[in-house]
mmCIF file of C-alpha atoms in Angstrom:
data_model
loop_
_atom_site.group_PDB
_atom_site.id
_atom_site.type_symbol
_atom_site.label_atom_id
_atom_site.label_comp_id
_atom_site.label_asym_id
_atom_site.label_seq_id
_atom_site.Cartn_x
_atom_site.Cartn_y
_atom_site.Cartn_z
ATOM 1 C CA MET A 1 -25.214 30.523 65.735
ATOM 2 C CA ARG A 2 -24.010 28.132 67.186
ATOM 3 C CA ILE A 3 -21.646 25.730 65.645
ATOM 4 C CA SER A 4 -21.081 22.091 66.341
ATOM 5 C CA SER A 5 -18.047 19.988 66.938
ATOM 6 C CA SER A 6 -19.196 17.508 64.511
ATOM 7 C CA LEU A 7 -20.409 20.215 61.534
ATOM 8 C CA LEU A 8 -16.746 21.762 62.189
ATOM 9 C CA GLN A 9 -14.876 18.259 61.185
ATOM 10 C CA SER A 10 -17.359 17.233 58.538
ATOM 11 C CA ARG A 11 -15.660 21.084 57.105
ATOM 12 C CA SER A 12 -13.203 20.661 57.780
ATOM 13 C CA LEU A 13 -12.715 17.292 56.171
ATOM 14 C CA THR A 14 -14.459 18.201 52.438
ATOM 15 C CA GLY A 15 -11.585 20.867 52.722
ATOM 16 C CA MET A 16 -8.971 18.351 53.559
ATOM 17 C CA GLN A 17 -10.285 16.264 50.411
ATOM 18 C CA LYS A 18 -11.151 19.504 48.281
ATOM 19 C CA GLN A 19 -6.955 19.816 48.841
ATOM 20 C CA GLN A 20 -6.041 16.860 47.939
ATOM 21 C CA THR A 21 -7.848 17.339 44.476
ATOM 22 C CA THR A 22 -6.256 20.073 43.729
ATOM 23 C CA MET A 23 -2.656 18.933 44.939
ATOM 24 C CA GLU A 24 -3.390 15.346 43.128
ATOM 25 C CA GLU A 25 -4.401 17.593 39.892
ATOM 26 C CA ALA A 26 -1.303 20.041 39.959
ATOM 27 C CA TYR A 27 0.666 16.740 40.470
ATOM 28 C CA THR A 28 -0.737 15.237 36.914
ATOM 29 C CA LYS A 29 0.056 18.309 35.022
ATOM 30 C CA VAL A 30 3.725 18.175 36.304
ATOM 31 C CA ILE A 31 4.639 14.161 35.340
ATOM 32 C CA THR A 32 2.116 14.531 31.732
ATOM 33 C CA ASN A 33 3.176 17.966 30.791
ATOM 34 C CA GLN A 34 -0.069 18.986 29.933
ATOM 35 C CA ARG A 35 -1.602 21.999 30.857
ATOM 36 C CA ILE A 36 -5.217 20.813 30.222
ATOM 37 C CA THR A 37 -6.361 17.435 31.582
ATOM 38 C CA ASN A 38 -10.156 17.933 31.856
ATOM 39 C CA PRO A 39 -11.899 19.790 30.203
ATOM 40 C CA SER A 40 -12.799 22.080 33.425
ATOM 41 C CA ASP A 41 -9.717 23.222 33.885
ATOM 42 C CA ASP A 42 -9.984 25.441 30.746
ATOM 43 C CA ALA A 43 -13.324 24.763 28.174
ATOM 44 C CA TYR A 44 -12.686 27.150 25.570
ATOM 45 C CA GLY A 45 -8.736 25.778 25.477
ATOM 46 C CA SER A 46 -10.309 22.698 25.339
ATOM 47 C CA ALA A 47 -12.925 22.887 22.923
ATOM 48 C CA ARG A 48 -9.763 24.460 20.288
ATOM 49 C CA LEU A 49 -7.578 21.895 22.059
ATOM 50 C CA VAL A 50 -9.806 18.596 20.085
ATOM 51 C CA GLY A 51 -10.184 21.211 17.006
ATOM 52 C CA LEU A 52 -6.352 21.324 16.524
ATOM 53 C CA ASP A 53 -5.696 17.855 17.012
ATOM 54 C CA ASN A 54 -8.079 17.088 15.388
ATOM 55 C CA GLU A 55 -6.779 19.189 12.440
ATOM 56 C CA MET A 56 -3.651 17.390 12.695
ATOM 57 C CA SER A 57 -4.806 13.919 12.209
ATOM 58 C CA LYS A 58 -7.252 14.265 9.388
ATOM 59 C CA ASN A 59 -3.765 15.983 7.992
ATOM 60 C CA GLY A 60 -1.732 13.410 8.829
ATOM 61 C CA GLN A 61 -3.854 10.992 6.865
ATOM 62 C CA TYR A 62 -3.921 13.301 3.638
ATOM 63 C CA SER A 63 -0.154 12.859 3.965
ATOM 64 C CA SER A 64 -0.386 9.526 4.280
ATOM 65 C CA THR A 65 -2.356 8.972 0.495
ATOM 66 C CA ARG A 66 -0.309 11.688 -1.215
ATOM 67 C CA THR A 67 2.587 9.199 -0.200
ATOM 68 C CA GLU A 68 0.721 6.125 -1.281
ATOM 69 C CA MET A 69 -0.105 7.879 -4.009
ATOM 70 C CA ASN A 70 3.741 9.354 -5.432
ATOM 71 C CA ASN A 71 5.008 6.235 -4.425
ATOM 72 C CA GLN A 72 1.953 4.742 -7.287
ATOM 73 C CA LEU A 73 3.040 7.348 -9.413
ATOM 74 C CA LYS A 74 6.991 6.806 -9.573
ATOM 75 C CA LEU A 75 5.828 3.091 -10.264
ATOM 76 C CA GLN A 76 3.675 4.138 -13.426
ATOM 77 C CA GLU A 77 7.109 5.928 -14.302
ATOM 78 C CA THR A 78 8.901 3.044 -14.283
ATOM 79 C CA ALA A 79 6.898 1.002 -15.952
ATOM 80 C CA LEU A 80 5.883 2.968 -18.824
ATOM 81 C CA GLY A 81 9.836 3.883 -19.399
ATOM 82 C CA SER A 82 10.053 0.019 -19.468
ATOM 83 C CA ALA A 83 6.725 0.388 -22.337
ATOM 84 C CA THR A 84 8.612 2.574 -24.367
ATOM 85 C CA ASP A 85 11.825 1.175 -24.499
ATOM 86 C CA ALA A 86 10.685 -1.774 -25.745
ATOM 87 C CA LEU A 87 8.001 -0.166 -28.379
ATOM 88 C CA GLN A 88 10.959 1.165 -29.435
ATOM 89 C CA ASP A 89 13.067 -1.556 -29.803
ATOM 90 C CA VAL A 90 9.996 -2.573 -31.621
ATOM 91 C CA ARG A 91 9.440 0.336 -33.793
ATOM 92 C CA THR A 92 13.312 -0.305 -34.633
ATOM 93 C CA ARG A 93 12.702 -3.996 -36.335
ATOM 94 C CA VAL A 94 9.687 -2.549 -38.287
ATOM 95 C CA VAL A 95 11.708 -0.095 -39.802
ATOM 96 C CA GLN A 96 14.438 -2.898 -40.910
ATOM 97 C CA ALA A 97 11.661 -5.339 -41.777
ATOM 98 C CA LEU A 98 11.240 -2.430 -44.699
ATOM 99 C CA ASN A 99 13.249 -3.288 -46.534
ATOM 100 C CA GLY A 100 12.081 -4.647 -49.226
ATOM 101 C CA THR A 101 15.138 -6.452 -49.961
ATOM 102 C CA LEU A 102 14.715 -9.198 -47.040
ATOM 103 C CA THR A 103 13.974 -12.731 -47.488
ATOM 104 C CA ASP A 104 11.157 -14.636 -45.240
ATOM 105 C CA GLU A 105 13.936 -15.899 -43.090
ATOM 106 C CA ASN A 106 14.940 -12.817 -42.628
ATOM 107 C CA ARG A 107 11.587 -11.602 -41.596
ATOM 108 C CA SER A 108 10.400 -14.288 -39.493
ATOM 109 C CA ALA A 109 13.831 -13.600 -37.555
ATOM 110 C CA LEU A 110 12.233 -9.782 -37.245
ATOM 111 C CA ALA A 111 9.124 -11.368 -36.106
ATOM 112 C CA LYS A 112 10.191 -13.127 -33.317
ATOM 113 C CA ASP A 113 11.870 -10.299 -32.263
ATOM 114 C CA LEU A 114 8.683 -8.111 -32.367
ATOM 115 C CA ARG A 115 7.000 -10.937 -29.726
ATOM 116 C CA GLY A 116 9.523 -10.119 -27.764
ATOM 117 C CA GLY A 117 8.632 -6.701 -27.346
ATOM 118 C CA TYR A 118 4.698 -8.039 -27.156
ATOM 119 C CA GLU A 119 5.598 -10.343 -24.033
ATOM 120 C CA THR A 120 7.440 -7.234 -22.313
ATOM 121 C CA LEU A 121 4.439 -5.559 -22.771
ATOM 122 C CA ALA A 122 2.303 -7.598 -21.420
ATOM 123 C CA SER A 123 4.538 -7.421 -18.758
ATOM 124 C CA VAL A 124 4.021 -4.506 -17.834
ATOM 125 C CA ALA A 125 0.853 -4.043 -18.674
ATOM 126 C CA ASN A 126 0.251 -6.166 -15.691
ATOM 127 C CA THR A 127 2.403 -4.756 -13.279
ATOM 128 C CA ARG A 128 2.042 -5.236 -10.035
ATOM 129 C CA ASP A 129 3.315 -3.233 -6.811
ATOM 130 C CA GLY A 130 4.575 -3.878 -3.464
ATOM 131 C CA SER A 131 1.524 -5.227 -2.074
ATOM 132 C CA GLY A 132 0.613 -7.393 -5.075
ATOM 133 C CA ASN A 133 -1.996 -5.344 -6.784
ATOM 134 C CA TYR A 134 -1.900 -4.409 -10.173
ATOM 135 C CA LEU A 135 -1.023 -1.263 -10.773
ATOM 136 C CA PHE A 136 -3.058 -0.550 -13.964
ATOM 137 C CA SER A 137 -6.159 -1.792 -13.148
ATOM 138 C CA GLY A 138 -7.740 0.678 -11.256
ATOM 139 C CA TYR A 139 -10.368 -0.231 -8.933
ATOM 140 C CA LYS A 140 -10.160 -3.634 -9.689
ATOM 141 C CA SER A 141 -6.541 -3.805 -8.200
ATOM 142 C CA ASP A 142 -7.099 -8.009 -7.957
ATOM 143 C CA GLN A 143 -7.678 -8.421 -11.266
ATOM 144 C CA ALA A 144 -5.815 -8.392 -14.627
ATOM 145 C CA PRO A 145 -5.279 -5.819 -17.042
ATOM 146 C CA PHE A 146 -5.354 -8.077 -19.585
ATOM 147 C CA ASN A 147 -5.600 -12.000 -19.475
ATOM 148 C CA ILE A 148 -2.905 -12.314 -22.198
ATOM 149 C CA ASP A 149 -1.546 -16.158 -24.080
ATOM 150 C CA GLU A 150 1.967 -15.323 -25.242
ATOM 151 C CA SER A 151 2.138 -17.781 -27.258
ATOM 152 C CA THR A 152 -1.055 -17.091 -29.468
ATOM 153 C CA MET A 153 -0.578 -13.466 -28.637
ATOM 154 C CA THR A 154 -4.495 -13.673 -28.440
ATOM 155 C CA ILE A 155 -6.384 -11.608 -25.185
ATOM 156 C CA THR A 156 -9.626 -12.647 -23.944
ATOM 157 C CA GLN A 157 -11.929 -10.643 -24.125
ATOM 158 C CA THR A 158 -15.013 -9.806 -21.209
ATOM 159 C CA ALA A 159 -18.518 -10.768 -21.481
ATOM 160 C CA SER A 160 -19.287 -7.285 -23.478
ATOM 161 C CA GLY A 161 -16.778 -8.314 -25.790
ATOM 162 C CA GLN A 162 -14.023 -5.254 -24.381
ATOM 163 C CA ASP A 163 -9.877 -6.849 -23.816
ATOM 164 C CA TYR A 164 -9.649 -4.680 -20.819
ATOM 165 C CA GLN A 165 -10.145 -6.647 -18.213
ATOM 166 C CA GLY A 166 -9.522 -4.089 -15.075
ATOM 167 C CA GLY A 167 -11.992 -1.265 -13.251
ATOM 168 C CA ASP A 168 -11.911 2.601 -13.461
ATOM 169 C CA ARG A 169 -9.117 4.898 -12.480
ATOM 170 C CA MET A 170 -8.703 5.384 -8.726
ATOM 171 C CA SER A 171 -9.034 8.844 -7.240
ATOM 172 C CA TYR A 172 -7.451 10.362 -3.952
ATOM 173 C CA ARG A 173 -8.212 13.043 -1.252
ATOM 174 C CA VAL A 174 -5.003 14.375 -1.376
ATOM 175 C CA ASP A 175 -6.078 17.522 0.945
ATOM 176 C CA ALA A 176 -8.829 19.243 2.709
ATOM 177 C CA SER A 177 -9.880 20.524 -1.026
ATOM 178 C CA ARG A 178 -8.777 18.571 -3.535
ATOM 179 C CA THR A 179 -8.585 15.242 -5.047
ATOM 180 C CA VAL A 180 -6.569 14.271 -7.799
ATOM 181 C CA SER A 181 -6.553 11.265 -10.016
ATOM 182 C CA GLY A 182 -4.060 8.297 -9.883
ATOM 183 C CA VAL A 183 -2.543 5.769 -11.933
ATOM 184 C CA VAL A 184 -3.775 5.706 -15.236
ATOM 185 C CA THR A 185 -5.771 2.729 -16.247
ATOM 186 C CA ALA A 186 -3.819 -0.338 -19.006
ATOM 187 C CA ASP A 187 -6.487 -0.225 -21.312
ATOM 188 C CA SER A 188 -6.015 4.474 -21.389
ATOM 189 C CA ALA A 189 -2.660 3.011 -21.578
ATOM 190 C CA PHE A 190 -1.809 1.379 -24.192
ATOM 191 C CA LYS A 191 -3.492 2.638 -27.168
ATOM 192 C CA THR A 192 -3.003 4.676 -30.053
ATOM 193 C CA SER A 193 -4.763 7.856 -30.590
ATOM 194 C CA ASP A 194 -7.615 6.129 -32.358
ATOM 195 C CA GLY A 195 -8.535 4.053 -29.444
ATOM 196 C CA GLU A 196 -6.657 0.886 -30.484
ATOM 197 C CA ASN A 197 -5.061 -1.422 -28.188
ATOM 198 C CA LEU A 198 -1.310 -1.559 -28.928
ATOM 199 C CA PHE A 199 -1.634 -5.079 -28.417
ATOM 200 C CA ASN A 200 -3.101 -6.115 -31.615
ATOM 201 C CA VAL A 201 -1.125 -3.414 -33.484
ATOM 202 C CA ILE A 202 1.906 -5.746 -32.789
ATOM 203 C CA LYS A 203 -0.142 -8.724 -33.377
ATOM 204 C CA ASP A 204 -1.231 -7.058 -36.973
ATOM 205 C CA MET A 205 2.606 -6.502 -37.676
ATOM 206 C CA VAL A 206 3.743 -10.104 -36.188
ATOM 207 C CA ASN A 207 1.462 -12.249 -38.598
ATOM 208 C CA ALA A 208 2.175 -9.795 -41.709
ATOM 209 C CA LEU A 209 5.915 -10.521 -41.294
ATOM 210 C CA GLU A 210 5.624 -14.167 -40.823
ATOM 211 C CA THR A 211 2.906 -14.713 -43.775
ATOM 212 C CA PRO A 212 5.719 -16.465 -46.523
ATOM 213 C CA THR A 213 6.035 -14.221 -49.844
ATOM 214 C CA GLU A 214 8.382 -17.001 -52.052
ATOM 215 C CA ASP A 215 5.361 -19.138 -51.855
ATOM 216 C CA GLY A 216 3.800 -16.338 -54.457
ATOM 217 C CA THR A 217 0.437 -16.346 -52.365
ATOM 218 C CA THR A 218 1.556 -13.100 -50.823
ATOM 219 C CA SER A 219 3.624 -10.029 -52.048
ATOM 220 C CA VAL A 220 6.122 -8.015 -50.501
ATOM 221 C CA SER A 221 4.552 -4.993 -51.375
ATOM 222 C CA SER A 222 0.968 -5.775 -48.813
ATOM 223 C CA ILE A 223 3.390 -7.135 -46.148
ATOM 224 C CA GLN A 224 5.398 -3.098 -46.429
ATOM 225 C CA GLU A 225 2.235 -2.195 -46.424
ATOM 226 C CA THR A 226 0.692 -3.677 -43.124
ATOM 227 C CA LEU A 227 4.282 -2.455 -41.927
ATOM 228 C CA SER A 228 3.682 0.686 -42.241
ATOM 229 C CA ALA A 229 -0.157 1.137 -41.094
ATOM 230 C CA GLY A 230 1.166 -0.331 -38.082
ATOM 231 C CA LEU A 231 4.402 2.051 -37.437
ATOM 232 C CA LYS A 232 1.685 4.727 -37.552
ATOM 233 C CA LYS A 233 -0.011 3.016 -34.850
ATOM 234 C CA LEU A 234 2.112 2.389 -33.193
ATOM 235 C CA ASP A 235 4.309 6.311 -33.637
ATOM 236 C CA SER A 236 0.770 7.036 -31.852
ATOM 237 C CA GLY A 237 1.130 4.734 -29.358
ATOM 238 C CA MET A 238 4.051 5.826 -28.166
ATOM 239 C CA ASP A 239 2.789 9.680 -28.195
ATOM 240 C CA ASN A 240 -0.065 8.827 -25.904
ATOM 241 C CA ILE A 241 2.599 6.746 -23.226
ATOM 242 C CA SER A 242 5.022 9.941 -23.666
ATOM 243 C CA ILE A 243 1.375 12.406 -22.510
ATOM 244 C CA VAL A 244 0.434 9.778 -20.119
ATOM 245 C CA ARG A 245 3.990 9.800 -18.260
ATOM 246 C CA ALA A 246 3.747 13.625 -18.601
ATOM 247 C CA GLU A 247 0.693 13.795 -16.849
ATOM 248 C CA GLY A 248 2.131 11.431 -13.871
ATOM 249 C CA GLY A 249 4.855 13.314 -13.797
ATOM 250 C CA THR A 250 2.591 16.641 -13.561
ATOM 251 C CA ARG A 251 0.766 15.026 -10.539
ATOM 252 C CA MET A 252 3.657 14.365 -8.355
ATOM 253 C CA ASN A 253 4.767 17.810 -8.718
ATOM 254 C CA GLU A 254 1.252 18.816 -7.210
ATOM 255 C CA ILE A 255 1.825 15.731 -4.314
ATOM 256 C CA SER A 256 5.355 17.306 -4.029
ATOM 257 C CA ALA A 257 4.387 20.900 -3.664
ATOM 258 C CA LEU A 258 1.302 19.653 -0.927
ATOM 259 C CA ASP A 259 3.883 17.702 0.958
ATOM 260 C CA THR A 260 5.977 21.251 1.291
ATOM 261 C CA GLN A 261 2.746 23.060 2.196
ATOM 262 C CA TRP A 262 1.572 20.910 4.524
ATOM 263 C CA ALA A 263 5.185 20.471 5.968
ATOM 264 C CA ASP A 264 5.178 24.214 6.817
ATOM 265 C CA ASN A 265 1.359 23.977 7.801
ATOM 266 C CA LYS A 266 2.216 21.246 10.892
ATOM 267 C CA VAL A 267 4.897 23.028 12.056
ATOM 268 C CA ASN A 268 2.619 26.093 12.740
ATOM 269 C CA LEU A 269 -0.411 23.446 14.232
ATOM 270 C CA GLN A 270 2.093 21.814 15.914
ATOM 271 C CA ASP A 271 3.192 25.246 17.329
ATOM 272 C CA SER A 272 -0.323 25.719 18.427
ATOM 273 C CA ILE A 273 -0.943 22.530 20.029
ATOM 274 C CA ASP A 274 2.410 23.339 22.123
ATOM 275 C CA LYS A 275 0.922 26.178 23.584
ATOM 276 C CA LEU A 276 -2.846 25.623 24.109
ATOM 277 C CA GLY A 277 -1.892 21.917 25.366
ATOM 278 C CA VAL A 278 1.748 21.785 27.402
ATOM 279 C CA THR A 279 2.571 22.779 30.885
ATOM 280 C CA ASP A 280 4.208 25.352 31.523
ATOM 281 C CA MET A 281 6.514 23.477 33.717
ATOM 282 C CA ALA A 282 8.112 26.609 36.233
ATOM 283 C CA GLU A 283 4.923 27.069 37.241
ATOM 284 C CA ALA A 284 2.887 23.735 37.194
ATOM 285 C CA ILE A 285 5.746 23.184 39.742
ATOM 286 C CA SER A 286 4.631 26.370 41.531
ATOM 287 C CA ASN A 287 1.481 25.222 41.649
ATOM 288 C CA TYR A 288 1.887 21.509 42.905
ATOM 289 C CA SER A 289 4.362 22.735 45.671
ATOM 290 C CA LEU A 290 1.829 25.797 47.053
ATOM 291 C CA SER A 291 -1.186 22.500 46.920
ATOM 292 C CA GLN A 292 1.174 20.786 48.606
ATOM 293 C CA VAL A 293 1.611 23.361 51.474
ATOM 294 C CA GLY A 294 -2.540 24.011 50.996
ATOM 295 C CA TYR A 295 -3.358 20.074 51.922
ATOM 296 C CA GLU A 296 -0.525 19.666 55.282
ATOM 297 C CA ALA A 297 -2.446 22.379 56.119
ATOM 298 C CA ALA A 298 -5.875 21.309 55.585
ATOM 299 C CA ILE A 299 -4.689 17.790 57.577
ATOM 300 C CA ARG A 300 -3.214 19.956 60.472
ATOM 301 C CA SER A 301 -6.013 21.440 61.274
ATOM 302 C CA TYR A 302 -8.141 18.241 60.526
ATOM 303 C CA ALA A 303 -6.302 16.280 62.941
ATOM 304 C CA MET A 304 -6.662 19.164 65.585
ATOM 305 C CA LEU A 305 -9.911 19.061 65.205
ATOM 306 C CA ASN A 306 -9.987 15.481 65.751
ATOM 307 C CA GLY A 307 -7.486 14.603 68.231
ATOM 308 C CA THR A 308 -5.296 12.698 66.190
ATOM 309 C CA SER A 309 -1.758 13.326 64.896
ATOM 310 C CA LEU A 310 -0.710 14.633 61.699
ATOM 311 C CA MET A 311 1.576 11.462 60.811
ATOM 312 C CA ASP A 312 -1.825 9.254 60.819
ATOM 313 C CA LEU A 313 -3.118 11.086 58.383
ATOM 314 C CA LEU A 314 -0.264 11.147 56.255
#
C-alpha cells in the first residue's frame, strides 16, 4: 500500500509530540523528586500513596490534639496545686481557731486569713488559659465557672439554682480509636465528697469566726462545732482535688505513651511514603537522558520529512 508524504509527516509529528511529552514527564520526576506525578504512572501506587498521605495527615491532627490536651492538663495540675496550697493554709488557720482560749479579735484575724484563702481559690477556679478561655468551664470556655463576689463571699446562681455557670466536660479524640476526657470542670473539682461547694464551706467558717462571743449571744463551743464540721468538709474537698490531680496525671501518661507510639509509627509511615513516592534519582536521570535522545531522534526524522533543519525545530 502506498503511503502519502502527508501521512508520513503526520505520523512523524505525532511521534515527536509523544517523545516530547515523555521527556517532559521524565524531567518533572527529576525536578520534583516524585516517582508518581500522575495516577497513570502507577495506578495502584498512586492510590496507595493517597491513602498513606491521608493517614499521615489524620495522625498529625491527632498529635496536635494530644499536644493541646496535654498543655491543658499541665495548666490544670498547676492550678490545682495552687488550690491545694491555699486549702492547706486555710486548714492550718482553722486548726488554730479551734483553740478555745482565743479572743474574738484573734478569731477575726484568722477569719481574714480564711478570706484570703477563699479569694485564692476563687482565682484558681476561674483560671484562664493562654487563649483567654476559662480552664475549668468545660465546653462553655467563654463563661467563668463561678460568678463570685469576693467581698460578700457570694456566688451568683443560674436560673436553675446552680452555682456552676460552665458547661459539660470536654473530650478529645486522641487517636483513631480513643477519646479521652479533658480538664475537669470546676463543679467537680472544688467540692466535698457530699457534693458541697468548697466556697460555701469556707464561707460558713468565716462567718463563724467573725461572730462575737464576748457579748454572750454566741458560745465558743458552737463556733468550734461549726469549725470542726468545716474542717472535715475541707479535708474531703482536698481529697477530691488529690483524686482529680491523680486522674490528670494518668491521662498525661496516656498521652505521652500515644505520642511515643506515634513517633515510631510516623517513621515507618514516612518510610513507606518515600519508598512508594520518592524518585530513584539515578534511574530518573537515566530515563530523562534516554527520553532526550528519543526526542532529538524524533525531531531529526520530522525535519527530514519536511525539508527543514534540525536547528529550526529545536
